[in-house]
Each structure stands twice: as structure tokens, then as C-alpha cells.
mmCIF file of C-alpha atoms in Angstrom:
data_model
loop_
_atom_site.group_PDB
_atom_site.id
_atom_site.type_symbol
_atom_site.label_atom_id
_atom_site.label_comp_id
_atom_site.label_asym_id
_atom_site.label_seq_id
_atom_site.Cartn_x
_atom_site.Cartn_y
_atom_site.Cartn_z
ATOM 1 C CA MET A 1 0.000 0.000 0.000
ATOM 2 C CA ASP A 2 2.802 2.392 0.849
ATOM 3 C CA ASN A 3 4.526 1.666 -2.454
ATOM 4 C CA LEU A 4 1.336 2.415 -4.401
ATOM 5 C CA SER A 5 0.724 5.774 -2.618
ATOM 6 C CA GLU A 6 4.164 7.199 -3.338
ATOM 7 C CA PRO A 7 3.500 8.140 -7.030
ATOM 8 C CA LEU A 8 0.128 9.657 -6.076
ATOM 9 C CA ASN A 9 1.655 11.706 -3.304
ATOM 10 C CA ALA A 10 4.337 12.958 -5.669
ATOM 11 C CA ARG A 11 1.738 14.060 -8.223
ATOM 12 C CA LEU A 12 -0.254 15.860 -5.517
ATOM 13 C CA LEU A 13 2.841 17.629 -4.289
ATOM 14 C CA GLY A 14 3.684 18.690 -7.864
ATOM 15 C CA GLN A 15 0.212 20.184 -8.379
ATOM 16 C CA GLN A 16 0.484 22.152 -5.131
ATOM 17 C CA ALA A 17 3.870 23.507 -6.132
ATOM 18 C CA TRP A 18 2.478 24.490 -9.541
ATOM 19 C CA LEU A 19 -0.503 26.262 -7.910
ATOM 20 C CA SER A 20 1.823 28.087 -5.502
ATOM 21 C CA LEU A 21 4.044 29.181 -8.376
ATOM 22 C CA ASN A 22 1.074 30.567 -10.337
ATOM 23 C CA ARG A 23 -0.209 32.374 -7.252
ATOM 24 C CA PHE A 24 3.237 33.934 -6.740
ATOM 25 C CA ARG A 25 3.339 35.072 -10.366
ATOM 26 C CA ARG A 26 -0.114 36.711 -10.138
ATOM 27 C CA VAL A 27 0.780 38.572 -6.938
ATOM 28 C CA SER A 28 4.099 39.722 -8.411
ATOM 29 C CA ALA A 29 2.348 40.971 -11.558
ATOM 30 C CA MET A 30 -0.198 42.911 -9.509
ATOM 31 C CA LEU A 31 2.532 44.504 -7.421
ATOM 32 C CA LEU A 32 4.466 45.432 -10.564
ATOM 33 C CA ILE A 33 1.414 46.985 -12.238
ATOM 34 C CA GLY A 34 0.558 48.868 -9.053
ATOM 35 C CA GLY A 35 4.086 50.225 -8.867
ATOM 36 C CA MET A 36 3.971 51.345 -12.503
ATOM 37 C CA LEU A 37 0.628 53.108 -11.999
ATOM 38 C CA SER A 38 1.975 54.849 -8.899
ATOM 39 C CA ALA A 39 5.060 56.000 -10.783
ATOM 40 C CA CYS A 40 2.956 57.267 -13.700
ATOM 41 C CA SER A 41 0.693 59.253 -11.393
ATOM 42 C CA GLY A 42 3.657 61.209 -10.007
ATOM 43 C CA GLY A 43 2.804 60.410 -6.398
ATOM 44 C CA THR A 44 4.927 62.125 -3.794
ATOM 45 C CA ALA A 45 8.276 61.454 -5.413
ATOM 46 C CA PRO A 46 10.849 63.794 -3.843
ATOM 47 C CA ILE A 47 12.380 66.644 -5.832
ATOM 48 C CA ASN A 48 16.140 66.733 -5.598
ATOM 49 C CA PRO A 49 17.889 70.055 -4.908
ATOM 50 C CA GLN A 50 18.886 71.723 -8.149
ATOM 51 C CA PHE A 51 22.453 71.107 -9.279
ATOM 52 C CA VAL A 52 24.106 72.090 -12.567
ATOM 53 C CA ARG A 53 27.704 71.285 -13.411
ATOM 54 C CA ASP A 54 29.885 73.671 -15.415
ATOM 55 C CA ASP A 55 30.569 72.200 -18.857
ATOM 56 C CA THR A 56 33.879 74.184 -19.078
ATOM 57 C CA GLY A 57 33.105 74.879 -22.741
ATOM 58 C CA GLN A 58 33.008 71.198 -23.710
ATOM 59 C CA VAL A 59 29.388 71.161 -24.897
ATOM 60 C CA ALA A 60 27.249 68.291 -26.152
ATOM 61 C CA SER A 61 26.898 67.663 -29.878
ATOM 62 C CA SER A 62 23.262 68.859 -29.725
ATOM 63 C CA VAL A 63 24.424 72.423 -28.964
ATOM 64 C CA LYS A 64 24.564 74.365 -32.240
ATOM 65 C CA LEU A 65 26.325 77.503 -31.031
ATOM 66 C CA SER A 66 29.747 77.868 -32.599
ATOM 67 C CA PRO A 67 32.832 77.288 -30.424
ATOM 68 C CA GLU A 68 33.734 80.937 -31.016
ATOM 69 C CA ARG A 69 30.372 82.187 -29.670
ATOM 70 C CA ILE A 70 30.562 79.858 -26.649
ATOM 71 C CA SER A 71 34.057 81.122 -25.854
ATOM 72 C CA GLU A 72 32.861 84.712 -26.285
ATOM 73 C CA ILE A 73 29.967 84.186 -23.844
ATOM 74 C CA ARG A 74 32.150 82.472 -21.247
ATOM 75 C CA THR A 75 34.764 85.236 -21.461
ATOM 76 C CA ALA A 76 32.161 88.016 -21.213
ATOM 77 C CA PHE A 77 30.261 86.683 -18.179
ATOM 78 C CA THR A 78 32.558 84.431 -16.124
ATOM 79 C CA GLY A 79 33.822 86.259 -13.050
ATOM 80 C CA ARG A 80 31.202 89.020 -13.194
ATOM 81 C CA THR A 81 29.640 90.044 -9.867
ATOM 82 C CA VAL A 82 25.849 90.308 -9.911
ATOM 83 C CA VAL A 83 23.020 91.343 -7.602
ATOM 84 C CA PHE A 84 19.543 89.793 -7.824
ATOM 85 C CA LYS A 85 16.760 92.293 -8.527
ATOM 86 C CA GLU A 86 14.009 89.721 -7.852
ATOM 87 C CA ASP A 87 13.522 86.711 -5.586
ATOM 88 C CA TRP A 88 14.942 83.646 -7.336
ATOM 89 C CA TYR A 89 13.731 80.110 -6.617
ATOM 90 C CA GLU A 90 15.182 76.700 -7.385
ATOM 91 C CA TYR A 91 14.363 75.565 -10.939
ATOM 92 C CA ASN A 92 13.223 79.058 -11.997
ATOM 93 C CA ILE A 93 13.693 79.835 -15.694
ATOM 94 C CA ILE A 94 13.851 83.123 -17.570
ATOM 95 C CA ASP A 95 11.450 82.515 -20.453
ATOM 96 C CA THR A 96 12.820 84.819 -23.135
ATOM 97 C CA ASP A 97 9.734 84.318 -25.296
ATOM 98 C CA PRO A 98 6.483 84.417 -23.301
ATOM 99 C CA LEU A 99 3.279 84.224 -25.311
ATOM 100 C CA GLY A 100 2.855 87.430 -27.239
ATOM 101 C CA GLY A 101 2.299 89.056 -30.605
ATOM 102 C CA PHE A 102 4.670 90.442 -33.179
ATOM 103 C CA SER A 103 6.584 92.862 -30.967
ATOM 104 C CA GLU A 104 9.817 92.080 -29.154
ATOM 105 C CA PRO A 105 8.826 89.760 -26.274
ATOM 106 C CA GLN A 106 9.566 90.718 -22.684
ATOM 107 C CA PRO A 107 11.227 87.919 -20.646
ATOM 108 C CA VAL A 108 9.368 86.542 -17.631
ATOM 109 C CA THR A 109 10.504 84.318 -14.758
ATOM 110 C CA VAL A 110 8.582 81.020 -14.586
ATOM 111 C CA PHE A 111 8.841 77.472 -13.291
ATOM 112 C CA PRO A 112 9.264 74.641 -15.823
ATOM 113 C CA GLN A 113 6.076 72.843 -16.802
ATOM 114 C CA TRP A 114 6.870 69.675 -14.840
ATOM 115 C CA LEU A 115 7.183 71.683 -11.609
ATOM 116 C CA LYS A 116 4.193 74.003 -11.955
ATOM 117 C CA ASN A 117 1.733 71.605 -10.351
ATOM 118 C CA ARG A 118 4.119 70.465 -7.626
ATOM 119 C CA ASN A 119 4.024 72.172 -4.250
ATOM 120 C CA TYR A 120 7.723 73.073 -4.343
ATOM 121 C CA ARG A 121 9.004 76.616 -3.842
ATOM 122 C CA VAL A 122 12.496 76.780 -2.394
ATOM 123 C CA LEU A 123 13.952 80.301 -2.263
ATOM 124 C CA ALA A 124 17.479 80.128 -3.632
ATOM 125 C CA ALA A 125 18.407 83.850 -3.652
ATOM 126 C CA PRO A 126 16.256 86.634 -2.165
ATOM 127 C CA ARG A 127 16.248 90.032 -3.811
ATOM 128 C CA GLY A 128 19.506 91.860 -3.066
ATOM 129 C CA THR A 129 21.674 88.712 -2.951
ATOM 130 C CA VAL A 130 25.176 89.281 -4.348
ATOM 131 C CA GLY A 131 27.104 86.561 -6.164
ATOM 132 C CA THR A 132 29.640 85.813 -8.882
ATOM 133 C CA ILE A 133 29.127 83.959 -12.156
ATOM 134 C CA THR A 134 31.589 81.070 -11.935
ATOM 135 C CA GLY A 135 30.463 78.823 -14.781
ATOM 136 C CA MET A 136 27.743 77.906 -17.241
ATOM 137 C CA ARG A 137 26.231 75.004 -19.117
ATOM 138 C CA PHE A 138 24.822 75.007 -22.650
ATOM 139 C CA TYR A 139 21.929 72.904 -23.943
ATOM 140 C CA TYR A 140 20.185 72.600 -27.317
ATOM 141 C CA GLU A 141 17.565 75.277 -26.607
ATOM 142 C CA SER A 142 18.673 76.841 -23.298
ATOM 143 C CA MET A 143 21.626 77.582 -21.065
ATOM 144 C CA THR A 144 22.331 78.021 -17.349
ATOM 145 C CA PHE A 145 24.575 80.518 -15.553
ATOM 146 C CA ILE A 146 26.088 79.201 -12.305
ATOM 147 C CA VAL A 147 26.161 81.949 -9.650
ATOM 148 C CA GLU A 148 28.130 81.381 -6.424
ATOM 149 C CA LYS A 149 26.564 83.426 -3.599
ATOM 150 C CA GLU A 150 28.791 85.452 -1.283
ATOM 151 C CA GLY A 151 27.480 83.622 1.767
ATOM 152 C CA GLY A 152 28.017 80.211 0.155
ATOM 153 C CA GLY A 153 25.934 77.977 -2.073
ATOM 154 C CA ALA A 154 25.089 78.184 -5.754
ATOM 155 C CA VAL A 155 22.153 79.595 -7.712
ATOM 156 C CA TYR A 156 21.348 78.495 -11.255
ATOM 157 C CA VAL A 157 19.930 81.133 -13.625
ATOM 158 C CA SER A 158 18.578 79.456 -16.767
ATOM 159 C CA LEU A 159 17.440 81.116 -19.999
ATOM 160 C CA ARG A 160 15.078 79.383 -22.433
ATOM 161 C CA ASN A 161 15.117 80.295 -26.119
ATOM 162 C CA HIS A 162 12.317 81.486 -28.421
ATOM 163 C CA ARG A 163 9.394 79.482 -29.762
ATOM 164 C CA PRO A 164 9.489 78.661 -33.494
ATOM 165 C CA TRP A 165 7.650 80.914 -35.922
ATOM 166 C CA THR A 166 4.518 79.771 -37.725
ATOM 167 C CA VAL A 167 4.002 80.057 -41.478
ATOM 168 C CA MET A 168 0.896 82.249 -41.203
ATOM 169 C CA PHE A 169 1.656 85.909 -40.466
ATOM 170 C CA GLY A 170 4.972 85.097 -38.813
ATOM 171 C CA SER A 171 3.399 84.741 -35.368
ATOM 172 C CA ARG A 172 4.906 82.467 -32.739
ATOM 173 C CA ASN A 173 3.610 79.053 -31.802
ATOM 174 C CA SER A 174 1.448 78.881 -28.678
ATOM 175 C CA GLY A 175 1.749 76.817 -25.535
ATOM 176 C CA ASP A 176 4.430 76.165 -22.962
ATOM 177 C CA SER A 177 5.088 72.687 -24.324
ATOM 178 C CA VAL A 178 6.134 73.922 -27.779
ATOM 179 C CA GLN A 179 9.692 72.869 -28.543
ATOM 180 C CA ARG A 180 11.973 75.919 -28.574
ATOM 181 C CA VAL A 181 14.347 76.740 -31.380
ATOM 182 C CA LYS A 182 18.008 75.860 -31.017
ATOM 183 C CA LEU A 183 20.529 78.365 -29.700
ATOM 184 C CA SER A 184 22.203 80.045 -32.662
ATOM 185 C CA ASP A 185 24.925 82.595 -33.298
ATOM 186 C CA LYS A 186 22.500 84.778 -35.250
ATOM 187 C CA LEU A 187 19.883 85.177 -32.506
ATOM 188 C CA ASN A 188 21.752 84.521 -29.273
ATOM 189 C CA THR A 189 24.336 87.297 -29.204
ATOM 190 C CA LEU A 190 26.079 88.746 -26.161
ATOM 191 C CA ASP A 191 23.558 91.598 -26.149
ATOM 192 C CA TRP A 192 20.700 89.050 -26.216
ATOM 193 C CA PHE A 193 22.025 87.258 -23.127
ATOM 194 C CA ARG A 194 22.764 90.534 -21.338
ATOM 195 C CA ARG A 195 19.301 91.953 -22.098
ATOM 196 C CA ASN A 196 17.410 88.902 -20.866
ATOM 197 C CA LEU A 197 19.565 88.564 -17.734
ATOM 198 C CA THR A 198 19.217 92.201 -16.697
ATOM 199 C CA MET A 199 15.627 92.978 -17.751
ATOM 200 C CA TYR A 200 14.195 91.921 -14.371
ATOM 201 C CA THR A 201 16.557 89.424 -12.716
ATOM 202 C CA LEU A 202 20.171 90.591 -12.391
ATOM 203 C CA ASP A 203 22.350 93.664 -12.355
ATOM 204 C CA PHE A 204 26.091 93.564 -12.848
ATOM 205 C CA VAL A 205 28.098 94.940 -9.914
ATOM 206 C CA ASP A 206 31.725 95.699 -10.691
ATOM 207 C CA GLY A 207 34.125 95.925 -7.772
ATOM 208 C CA LEU A 208 32.027 95.555 -4.613
ATOM 209 C CA ARG A 209 34.263 97.164 -2.019
ATOM 210 C CA LYS A 210 34.829 96.041 1.546
ATOM 211 C CA VAL A 211 34.191 98.519 4.355
ATOM 212 C CA PRO A 212 36.070 97.963 7.643
ATOM 213 C CA ASP A 213 34.040 96.883 10.681
ATOM 214 C CA ALA A 214 32.181 99.786 12.276
ATOM 215 C CA VAL A 215 31.062 100.223 15.881
ATOM 216 C CA MET A 216 27.324 100.524 15.244
ATOM 217 C CA PRO A 217 25.452 101.046 18.536
ATOM 218 C CA GLU A 218 26.894 104.439 19.614
ATOM 219 C CA PRO A 219 24.928 107.328 18.031
ATOM 220 C CA GLU A 220 26.407 110.662 17.044
ATOM 221 C CA PRO A 221 24.979 113.823 15.423
ATOM 222 C CA GLU A 222 24.067 113.370 11.788
ATOM 223 C CA ARG A 223 26.284 114.914 9.163
ATOM 224 C CA THR A 224 24.745 116.274 5.983
ATOM 225 C CA LEU A 225 26.063 117.229 2.585
ATOM 226 C CA THR A 226 26.626 120.939 2.038
ATOM 227 C CA PRO A 227 25.480 122.101 -1.414
ATOM 228 C CA LEU A 228 28.332 123.313 -3.560
ATOM 229 C CA PRO A 229 28.226 127.050 -4.289
ATOM 230 C CA GLY A 230 27.498 128.093 -7.826
ATOM 231 C CA ARG A 231 25.545 130.594 -9.845
ATOM 232 C CA GLN A 232 22.069 129.925 -11.145
ATOM 233 C CA ALA A 233 22.129 128.491 -14.637
ATOM 234 C CA SER A 234 19.607 129.160 -17.323
ATOM 235 C CA SER A 235 16.820 126.629 -17.967
ATOM 236 C CA THR A 236 18.590 125.535 -21.161
ATOM 237 C CA GLN A 237 21.835 124.940 -19.276
ATOM 238 C CA GLN A 238 19.998 123.098 -16.477
ATOM 239 C CA ARG A 239 18.536 120.636 -18.951
ATOM 240 C CA GLN A 240 22.035 119.899 -20.223
ATOM 241 C CA VAL A 241 23.473 119.229 -16.752
ATOM 242 C CA PRO A 242 23.560 115.477 -15.857
ATOM 243 C CA VAL A 243 21.295 114.509 -12.967
ATOM 244 C CA VAL A 244 20.574 111.363 -10.946
ATOM 245 C CA GLU A 245 17.264 109.551 -11.374
ATOM 246 C CA ALA A 246 15.500 106.380 -10.220
ATOM 247 C CA LEU A 247 17.584 105.669 -7.107
ATOM 248 C CA THR A 248 17.030 102.312 -5.384
ATOM 249 C CA VAL A 249 18.802 101.370 -2.157
ATOM 250 C CA VAL A 250 19.222 97.780 -0.925
ATOM 251 C CA ALA A 251 20.333 96.451 2.459
ATOM 252 C CA ASP A 252 21.075 92.763 1.966
ATOM 253 C CA PRO A 253 20.115 90.714 3.862
ATOM 254 C CA VAL A 254 17.186 92.445 5.513
ATOM 255 C CA VAL A 255 17.761 90.311 8.626
ATOM 256 C CA VAL A 256 21.416 89.916 9.642
ATOM 257 C CA ARG A 257 23.155 88.469 12.688
ATOM 258 C CA ASN A 258 26.046 89.844 14.694
ATOM 259 C CA ASN A 259 29.323 89.076 12.884
ATOM 260 C CA GLY A 260 27.295 88.637 9.682
ATOM 261 C CA ALA A 261 27.965 90.365 6.352
ATOM 262 C CA LEU A 262 25.775 93.285 5.268
ATOM 263 C CA ASN A 263 25.784 94.688 1.725
ATOM 264 C CA LEU A 264 24.729 98.309 1.167
ATOM 265 C CA LEU A 265 23.857 98.771 -2.509
ATOM 266 C CA LEU A 266 22.947 101.851 -4.524
ATOM 267 C CA GLU A 267 21.296 101.500 -7.925
ATOM 268 C CA TYR A 268 20.663 104.647 -9.927
ATOM 269 C CA THR A 269 20.585 106.194 -13.390
ATOM 270 C CA VAL A 270 22.639 109.132 -14.642
ATOM 271 C CA THR A 271 20.936 111.148 -17.391
ATOM 272 C CA ALA A 272 23.866 111.783 -19.696
ATOM 273 C CA SER A 273 25.515 110.146 -22.667
ATOM 274 C CA PRO A 274 27.669 107.087 -21.834
ATOM 275 C CA GLN A 275 30.727 109.011 -23.070
ATOM 276 C CA ALA A 276 30.116 112.012 -20.789
ATOM 277 C CA VAL A 277 31.940 111.217 -17.520
ATOM 278 C CA THR A 278 30.436 113.048 -14.538
ATOM 279 C CA PRO A 279 31.644 113.344 -10.894
ATOM 280 C CA VAL A 280 29.104 111.620 -8.629
ATOM 281 C CA THR A 281 29.009 111.605 -4.804
ATOM 282 C CA GLU A 282 27.605 108.471 -3.178
ATOM 283 C CA VAL A 283 26.620 108.748 0.502
ATOM 284 C CA ARG A 284 25.673 105.890 2.823
ATOM 285 C CA THR A 285 24.281 106.552 6.294
ATOM 286 C CA LEU A 286 23.273 104.051 8.992
ATOM 287 C CA LEU A 287 20.818 105.088 11.707
ATOM 288 C CA PHE A 288 19.637 103.405 14.906
ATOM 289 C CA ASN A 289 16.676 104.838 16.840
ATOM 290 C CA GLY A 290 16.753 107.824 14.494
ATOM 291 C CA GLN A 291 20.388 108.739 15.227
ATOM 292 C CA VAL A 292 23.400 108.425 12.967
ATOM 293 C CA LEU A 293 25.978 105.795 13.939
ATOM 294 C CA PRO A 294 29.664 106.583 14.481
ATOM 295 C CA GLY A 295 31.716 106.664 11.305
ATOM 296 C CA TYR A 296 28.757 107.653 9.157
ATOM 297 C CA PRO A 297 27.873 109.064 6.698
ATOM 298 C CA ARG A 298 30.370 107.324 4.415
ATOM 299 C CA ARG A 299 31.058 109.189 1.188
ATOM 300 C CA SER A 300 32.756 108.093 -1.981
ATOM 301 C CA GLU A 301 33.540 110.152 -5.055
ATOM 302 C CA GLU A 302 32.974 108.357 -8.343
ATOM 303 C CA ARG A 303 33.128 109.209 -12.036
ATOM 304 C CA ARG A 304 30.124 107.892 -13.938
ATOM 305 C CA GLY A 305 28.959 107.942 -17.522
ATOM 306 C CA GLY A 306 25.326 108.080 -18.531
ATOM 307 C CA GLY A 307 23.202 105.010 -17.899
ATOM 308 C CA GLN A 308 22.385 102.666 -15.028
ATOM 309 C CA HIS A 309 24.917 102.031 -12.262
ATOM 310 C CA VAL A 310 25.074 99.716 -9.240
ATOM 311 C CA SER A 311 27.676 100.129 -6.509
ATOM 312 C CA GLY A 312 28.021 98.566 -3.093
ATOM 313 C CA PHE A 313 29.881 98.449 0.186
ATOM 314 C CA ARG A 314 30.173 95.303 2.272
ATOM 315 C CA LEU A 315 30.652 95.482 6.023
ATOM 316 C CA THR A 316 30.715 93.026 8.908
ATOM 317 C CA VAL A 317 28.209 93.680 11.698
ATOM 318 C CA PRO A 318 30.195 93.944 14.952
ATOM 319 C CA ALA A 319 29.593 91.357 17.643
ATOM 320 C CA GLN A 320 28.646 94.099 20.116
ATOM 321 C CA ALA A 321 26.099 95.811 17.826
ATOM 322 C CA SER A 322 22.687 96.234 19.460
ATOM 323 C CA GLN A 323 19.845 94.112 18.185
ATOM 324 C CA GLY A 324 16.909 95.920 16.657
ATOM 325 C CA ASP A 325 15.715 97.811 13.587
ATOM 326 C CA TYR A 326 18.159 99.997 11.660
ATOM 327 C CA GLU A 327 17.850 102.285 8.653
ATOM 328 C CA PHE A 328 20.144 102.527 5.660
ATOM 329 C CA ARG A 329 19.831 105.880 3.910
ATOM 330 C CA GLY A 330 21.453 106.080 0.489
ATOM 331 C CA GLU A 331 22.045 109.374 -1.285
ATOM 332 C CA VAL A 332 23.559 110.178 -4.668
ATOM 333 C CA CYS A 333 24.515 113.689 -5.743
ATOM 334 C CA ILE A 334 25.720 115.394 -8.894
ATOM 335 C CA ARG A 335 26.826 118.882 -7.908
ATOM 336 C CA ASP A 336 24.024 120.216 -5.698
ATOM 337 C CA ALA A 337 21.310 117.966 -7.124
ATOM 338 C CA CYS A 338 20.763 115.008 -4.752
ATOM 339 C CA ILE A 339 18.320 112.134 -4.492
ATOM 340 C CA SER A 340 17.974 109.844 -1.465
ATOM 341 C CA ARG A 341 16.043 106.753 -0.370
ATOM 342 C CA VAL A 342 15.769 104.765 2.905
ATOM 343 C CA ARG A 343 15.701 101.002 3.481
ATOM 344 C CA SER A 344 15.227 99.188 6.814
ATOM 345 C CA PHE A 345 17.048 96.107 8.076
ATOM 346 C CA ARG A 346 17.220 94.226 11.378
ATOM 347 C CA ILE A 347 20.069 92.872 13.495
ATOM 348 C CA VAL A 348 19.231 89.725 15.468
ATOM 349 C CA PRO A 349 21.309 87.620 17.887
#
């Protein structure tokens, strides 16, 4: 009897193993399909911090800019000091061709399409941040400037090229998902990059100077500029005299700790031709509880041509400086014509 049951038992065991194997395959397939559906739906997959590596001029074959233009761009922008005129977030892009008509498009700062519906807004550089362009990376239809911040860390400023033109009426294609045209020597000149970088996002700051540490808490009487003597000019002569316009002052950061670095920036426009060099007086004053701090105002005499200018001083907040709200008053003068603005900042422990 035992000898007869052995083949039967073997067959039964084989069927059970076969059933177990099929059950395992079905469960594995269901898990695999579920994983694929979860991946396709986006889920809560984490977003890695942005990182772009400098290509050092060794670009991919898809990049159609000439080696000469790439070298020209790297030479013109590498090492330049910049200040951010707007808050800049991780993965932001300067769209150089927002939807528009026939006129020259105005660049806008946007998030890429894949990030628009994700709840991800990480501030990479608040307005007023100062940094240096240390590298860049070129792609088929865009490029990225690598900006090293003064306080450490990198910010990546990307520019995206134009949409292609349609046959009818020469208008541009619509929609964010439209493939952009390749970077080219004809369209993407140095002036094109400079215009799109500085329209709303950056200003170039040449030679940010370091100011020695100042003892901030002790007030002293405020000093003021004395107008230079001179005779009254005619209205025709007055219109020809260069003047300062559109002054903006920046204290960066707006909240700073003792022993931290504080940048005092002046941005203004001189109404004169770029070739006409004019003496300009820049004045920076720090106030605490309405009183001027020792060592201030600080004056510097500059020679400026017509156009927009940005200059800055960088100081270290002393360890013994009192915590609280301070004021930075910036003033710019040409002869006896002055313009001033005030910006607040706070010192915290």
C-alpha cells in the first residue's frame, strides 16, 4: 500500500507547487502593475535640490552655437559680480519668449512645466543677494549661468530660447510645451544674453568694495552734505546738466546676525551720454533709533557715464552691535542735485 501511494503523493505535491508558483506570479504581476501606476501618477516622489555642473566649454553635440560664440559668452560673463533684482527660486527659468504678438517679447521668470503643479518653492536667492558667475552650461535650446553666492551655495539662472515661428503671419507658436528653437549665433548674441539677464533678474556689480568693521550702537549727530556754491544756470543749461534719477537702495540681507555680512547697494541712473563722464558723490548713512551711527555718513567720489549704475559696500556687523531695527539711507549727488532713499534692516542675535 505504501509503495502504491508514493506516485500519487508525488503528483499531488507537484500540483500544489504548480498552484503556488502561479499564485506567486499573479501577486508579483499585480505589485508590478501597481508600482507602474503609482510612478505614472507622479505620487509624492521627492524633488532633488537643483544642481548644474559647469561644462567648461566642452558642450554636447546637440548644442549648435559655434565654439567661437561659446568662448565669447564664457569670457564676457565668467567672473562678473551680480546682484539679484528679484527673488529667485530653485528651478526658476527666464522665459525669453512668453506668449505674445509680433513685438519684441519681454522675458518673464517662470517654473518649468513639470514643476508648476508640484508644491515646491524653495527660495534660492532673495532680492539683493550678491554673487559671482563662476560657470555655465549650454543645452540645445537653453543655457544656465552658475552663480556662487557670497554667503556660500550656488544659484542656477537658466534662460530658455524662443518658440518657433509659424508660417501664417509670422506669429509664434502657442503653448508652454512647444519645442523651442536651437541656440544660434545669429539670434543669441552677447547683447541678447545681457538683455534677458538684466531685464528683471540681475544687475552687474563691478568691484564691490569692503568697508572695515564699524562700531554701530553708539549714536552721534548726523552729518549732511553741504550744497556746492554756484551761480544759477539758465533753464537751457539746467537741462544739459547730468542729474541722478531712479535711485534704489538695498540692504542685503534684511535680517542679519552679529558678525554677519551686510551689503549696502545703490542703484541709480545718470541722465547723460555714456561718453560724458560726470563726478558723482555716493553717501551711505546708517541710523539706529533715528540717530546716525559713528563713522557715518560714508562718502565716496565716483566718475560715472550716462546710464544705469550699481555700486556697493560690504561690512561686517560687529559682535557688540545692538539688536533691533536699523535704517540705511542712500544718497547720490551730482553737484548740488541730490536724491535719497531709505531702506530698513534688522540685526538679530
